[in-house]
mmCIF file of C-alpha atoms in Angstrom:
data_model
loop_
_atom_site.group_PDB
_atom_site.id
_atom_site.type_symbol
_atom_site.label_atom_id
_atom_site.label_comp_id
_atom_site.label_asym_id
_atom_site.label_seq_id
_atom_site.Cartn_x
_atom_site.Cartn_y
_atom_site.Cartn_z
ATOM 1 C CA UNK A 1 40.884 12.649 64.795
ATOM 2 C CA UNK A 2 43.499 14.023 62.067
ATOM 3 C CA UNK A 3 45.280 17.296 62.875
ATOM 4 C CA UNK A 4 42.904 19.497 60.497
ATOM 5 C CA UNK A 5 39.759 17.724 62.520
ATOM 6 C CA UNK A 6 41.795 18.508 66.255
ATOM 7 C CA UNK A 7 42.165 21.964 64.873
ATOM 8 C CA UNK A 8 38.364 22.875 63.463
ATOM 9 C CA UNK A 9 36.990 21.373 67.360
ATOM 10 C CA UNK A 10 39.902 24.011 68.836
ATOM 11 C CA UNK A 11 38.495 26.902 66.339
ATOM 12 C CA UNK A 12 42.068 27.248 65.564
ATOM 13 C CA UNK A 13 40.934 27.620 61.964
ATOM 14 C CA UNK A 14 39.176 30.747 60.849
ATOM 15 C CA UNK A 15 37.434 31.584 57.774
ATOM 16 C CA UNK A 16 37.303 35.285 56.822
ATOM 17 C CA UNK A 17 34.831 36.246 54.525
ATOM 18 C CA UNK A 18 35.838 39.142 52.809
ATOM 19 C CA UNK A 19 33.198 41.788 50.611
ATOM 20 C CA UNK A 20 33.995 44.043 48.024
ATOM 21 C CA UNK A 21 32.659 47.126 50.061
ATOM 22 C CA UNK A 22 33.898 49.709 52.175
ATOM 23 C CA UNK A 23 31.532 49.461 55.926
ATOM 24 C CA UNK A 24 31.905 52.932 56.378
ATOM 25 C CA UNK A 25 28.722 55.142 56.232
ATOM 26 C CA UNK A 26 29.578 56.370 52.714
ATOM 27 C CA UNK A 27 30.732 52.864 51.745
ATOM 28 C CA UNK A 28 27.698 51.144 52.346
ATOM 29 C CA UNK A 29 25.690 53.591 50.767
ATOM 30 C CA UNK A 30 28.093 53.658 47.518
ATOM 31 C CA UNK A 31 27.145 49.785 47.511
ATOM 32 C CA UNK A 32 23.582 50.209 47.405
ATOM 33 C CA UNK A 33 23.912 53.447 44.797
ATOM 34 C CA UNK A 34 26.187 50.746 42.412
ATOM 35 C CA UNK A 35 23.737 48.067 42.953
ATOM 36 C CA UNK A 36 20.770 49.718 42.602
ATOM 37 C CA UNK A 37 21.474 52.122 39.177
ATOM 38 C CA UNK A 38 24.313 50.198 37.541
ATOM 39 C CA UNK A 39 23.856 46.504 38.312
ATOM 40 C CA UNK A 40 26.620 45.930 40.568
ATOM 41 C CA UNK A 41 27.215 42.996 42.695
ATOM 42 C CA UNK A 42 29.443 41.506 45.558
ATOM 43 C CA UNK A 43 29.098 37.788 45.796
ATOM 44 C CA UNK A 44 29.388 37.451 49.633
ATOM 45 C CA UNK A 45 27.008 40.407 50.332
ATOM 46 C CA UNK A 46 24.483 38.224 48.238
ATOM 47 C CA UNK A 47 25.052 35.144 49.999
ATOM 48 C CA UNK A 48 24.828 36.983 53.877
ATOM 49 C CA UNK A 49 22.480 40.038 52.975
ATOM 50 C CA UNK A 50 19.373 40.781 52.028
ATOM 51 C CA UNK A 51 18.899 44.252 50.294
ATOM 52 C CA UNK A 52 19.879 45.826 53.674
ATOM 53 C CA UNK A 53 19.748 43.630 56.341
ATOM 54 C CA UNK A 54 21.364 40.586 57.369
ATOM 55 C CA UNK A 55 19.806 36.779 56.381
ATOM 56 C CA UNK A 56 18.106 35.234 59.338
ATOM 57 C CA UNK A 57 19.307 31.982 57.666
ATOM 58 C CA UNK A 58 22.845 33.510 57.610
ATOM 59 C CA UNK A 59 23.358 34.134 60.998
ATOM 60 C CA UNK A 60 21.781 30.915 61.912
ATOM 61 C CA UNK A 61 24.337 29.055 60.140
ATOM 62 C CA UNK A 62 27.154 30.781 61.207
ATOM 63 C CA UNK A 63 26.048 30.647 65.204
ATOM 64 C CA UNK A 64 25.723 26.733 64.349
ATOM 65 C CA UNK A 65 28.538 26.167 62.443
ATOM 66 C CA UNK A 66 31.725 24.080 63.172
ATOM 67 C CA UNK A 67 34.357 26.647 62.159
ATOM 68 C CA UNK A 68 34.984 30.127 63.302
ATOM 69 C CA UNK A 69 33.242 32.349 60.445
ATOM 70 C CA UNK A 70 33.800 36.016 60.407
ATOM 71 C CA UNK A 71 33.081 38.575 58.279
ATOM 72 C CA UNK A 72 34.850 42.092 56.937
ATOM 73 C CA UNK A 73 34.928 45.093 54.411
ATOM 74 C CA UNK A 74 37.604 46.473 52.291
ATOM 75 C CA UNK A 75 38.405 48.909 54.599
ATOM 76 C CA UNK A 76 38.314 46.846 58.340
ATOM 77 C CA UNK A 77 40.637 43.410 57.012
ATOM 78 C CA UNK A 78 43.227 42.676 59.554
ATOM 79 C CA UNK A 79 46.523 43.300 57.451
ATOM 80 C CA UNK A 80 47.253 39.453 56.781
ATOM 81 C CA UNK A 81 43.890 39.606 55.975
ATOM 82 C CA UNK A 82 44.532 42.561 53.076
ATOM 83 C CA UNK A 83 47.550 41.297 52.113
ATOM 84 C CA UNK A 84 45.661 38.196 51.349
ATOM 85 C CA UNK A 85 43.305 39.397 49.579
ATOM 86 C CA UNK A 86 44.852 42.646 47.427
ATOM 87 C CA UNK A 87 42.380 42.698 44.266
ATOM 88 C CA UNK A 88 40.899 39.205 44.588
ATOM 89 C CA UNK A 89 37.812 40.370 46.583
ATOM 90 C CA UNK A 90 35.156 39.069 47.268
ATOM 91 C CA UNK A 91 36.380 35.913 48.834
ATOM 92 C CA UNK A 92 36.778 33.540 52.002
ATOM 93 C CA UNK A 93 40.260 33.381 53.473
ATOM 94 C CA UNK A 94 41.498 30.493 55.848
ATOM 95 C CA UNK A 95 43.738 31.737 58.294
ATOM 96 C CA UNK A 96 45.659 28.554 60.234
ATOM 97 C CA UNK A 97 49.110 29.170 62.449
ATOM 98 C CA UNK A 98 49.175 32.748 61.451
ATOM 99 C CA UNK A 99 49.619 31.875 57.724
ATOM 100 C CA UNK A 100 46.200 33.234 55.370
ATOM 101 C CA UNK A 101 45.195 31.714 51.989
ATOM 102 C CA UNK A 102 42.163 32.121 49.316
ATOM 103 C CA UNK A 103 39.758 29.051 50.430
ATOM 104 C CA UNK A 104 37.189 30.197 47.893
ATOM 105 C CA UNK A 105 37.406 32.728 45.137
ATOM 106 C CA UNK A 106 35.044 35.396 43.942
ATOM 107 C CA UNK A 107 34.092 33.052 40.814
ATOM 108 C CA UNK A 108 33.233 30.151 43.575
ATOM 109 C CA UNK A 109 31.066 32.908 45.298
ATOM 110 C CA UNK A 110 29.058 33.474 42.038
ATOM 111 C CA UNK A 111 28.152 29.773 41.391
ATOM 112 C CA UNK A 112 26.446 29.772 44.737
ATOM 113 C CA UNK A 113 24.245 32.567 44.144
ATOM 114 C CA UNK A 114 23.334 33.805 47.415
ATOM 115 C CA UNK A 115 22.475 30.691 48.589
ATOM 116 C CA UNK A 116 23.277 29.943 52.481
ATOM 117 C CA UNK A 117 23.081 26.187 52.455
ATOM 118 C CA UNK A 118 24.809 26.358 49.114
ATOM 119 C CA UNK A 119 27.911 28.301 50.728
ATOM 120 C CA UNK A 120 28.312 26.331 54.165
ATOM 121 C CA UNK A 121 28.384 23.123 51.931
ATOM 122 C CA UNK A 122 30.833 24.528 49.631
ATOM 123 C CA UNK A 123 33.241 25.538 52.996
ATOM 124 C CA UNK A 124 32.755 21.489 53.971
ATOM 125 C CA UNK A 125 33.833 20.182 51.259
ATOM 126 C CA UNK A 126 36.456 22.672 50.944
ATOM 127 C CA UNK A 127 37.382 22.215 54.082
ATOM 128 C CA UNK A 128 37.715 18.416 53.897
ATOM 129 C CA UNK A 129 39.983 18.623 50.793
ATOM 130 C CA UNK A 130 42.211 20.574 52.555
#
């Protein structure tokens, strides 16, 4: 087992996915004003949400998958998180020994879509690489 391997079966490796929405009350209703009337869109919303709720196929991915897989709006990122991310949102972040980089960009995000298999495929191979 290599040292990326030892740490993915310690979940010492995290993957942040980050939207390009506030959570708040206000936020999330902003999102679904933009989305609805002027065509706006957030990559990672479309590949974990619905129109409002959460994708049963979502959640079952992330409860079986191999690395730790979290989620957060503009306005909840952990600092490294933000500083990470500053204008390049959406995205997924890897966060190893305390150090955070861009795994997957917003453009990434849009090839898949919305689709769940699509995504967790596109983390693997990611993942592998790095």
């Amino acid at each position: 087992m290599n040292k990326t391997e030892k740490l993915i079966a310690n979940k010492e490796i995290e993957l942040i996915c980050v939207y390009d929405a506030d959570g708040s009350l206000l936020g999330e209703l902003n999102y679904l004003w933009k989305k609805a009337f002027h065509s706006f869109t957030c990559s990672m919303c479309d590949i974990t949400h619905n129109f409002i709720t959460t994708k049963k196929k979502w959640k079952t991915e992330v409860q079986n998958c191999k690395y730790d897989i979290s989620t957060y709006h503009l306005n909840d990122q952990p600092t490294l998180i933000k500083e990470t991310t500053l204008n390049n949102t959406p995205c997924v972040v890897k966060v190893e020994s305390g150090s955070s980089s861009i795994l997957i960009s917003n453009d990434e995000l849009k090839t898949i879509d919305g689709n769940v298999d699509s995504f967790f495929s596109l983390i693997d191979k990611k993942m592998t690489r790095n």
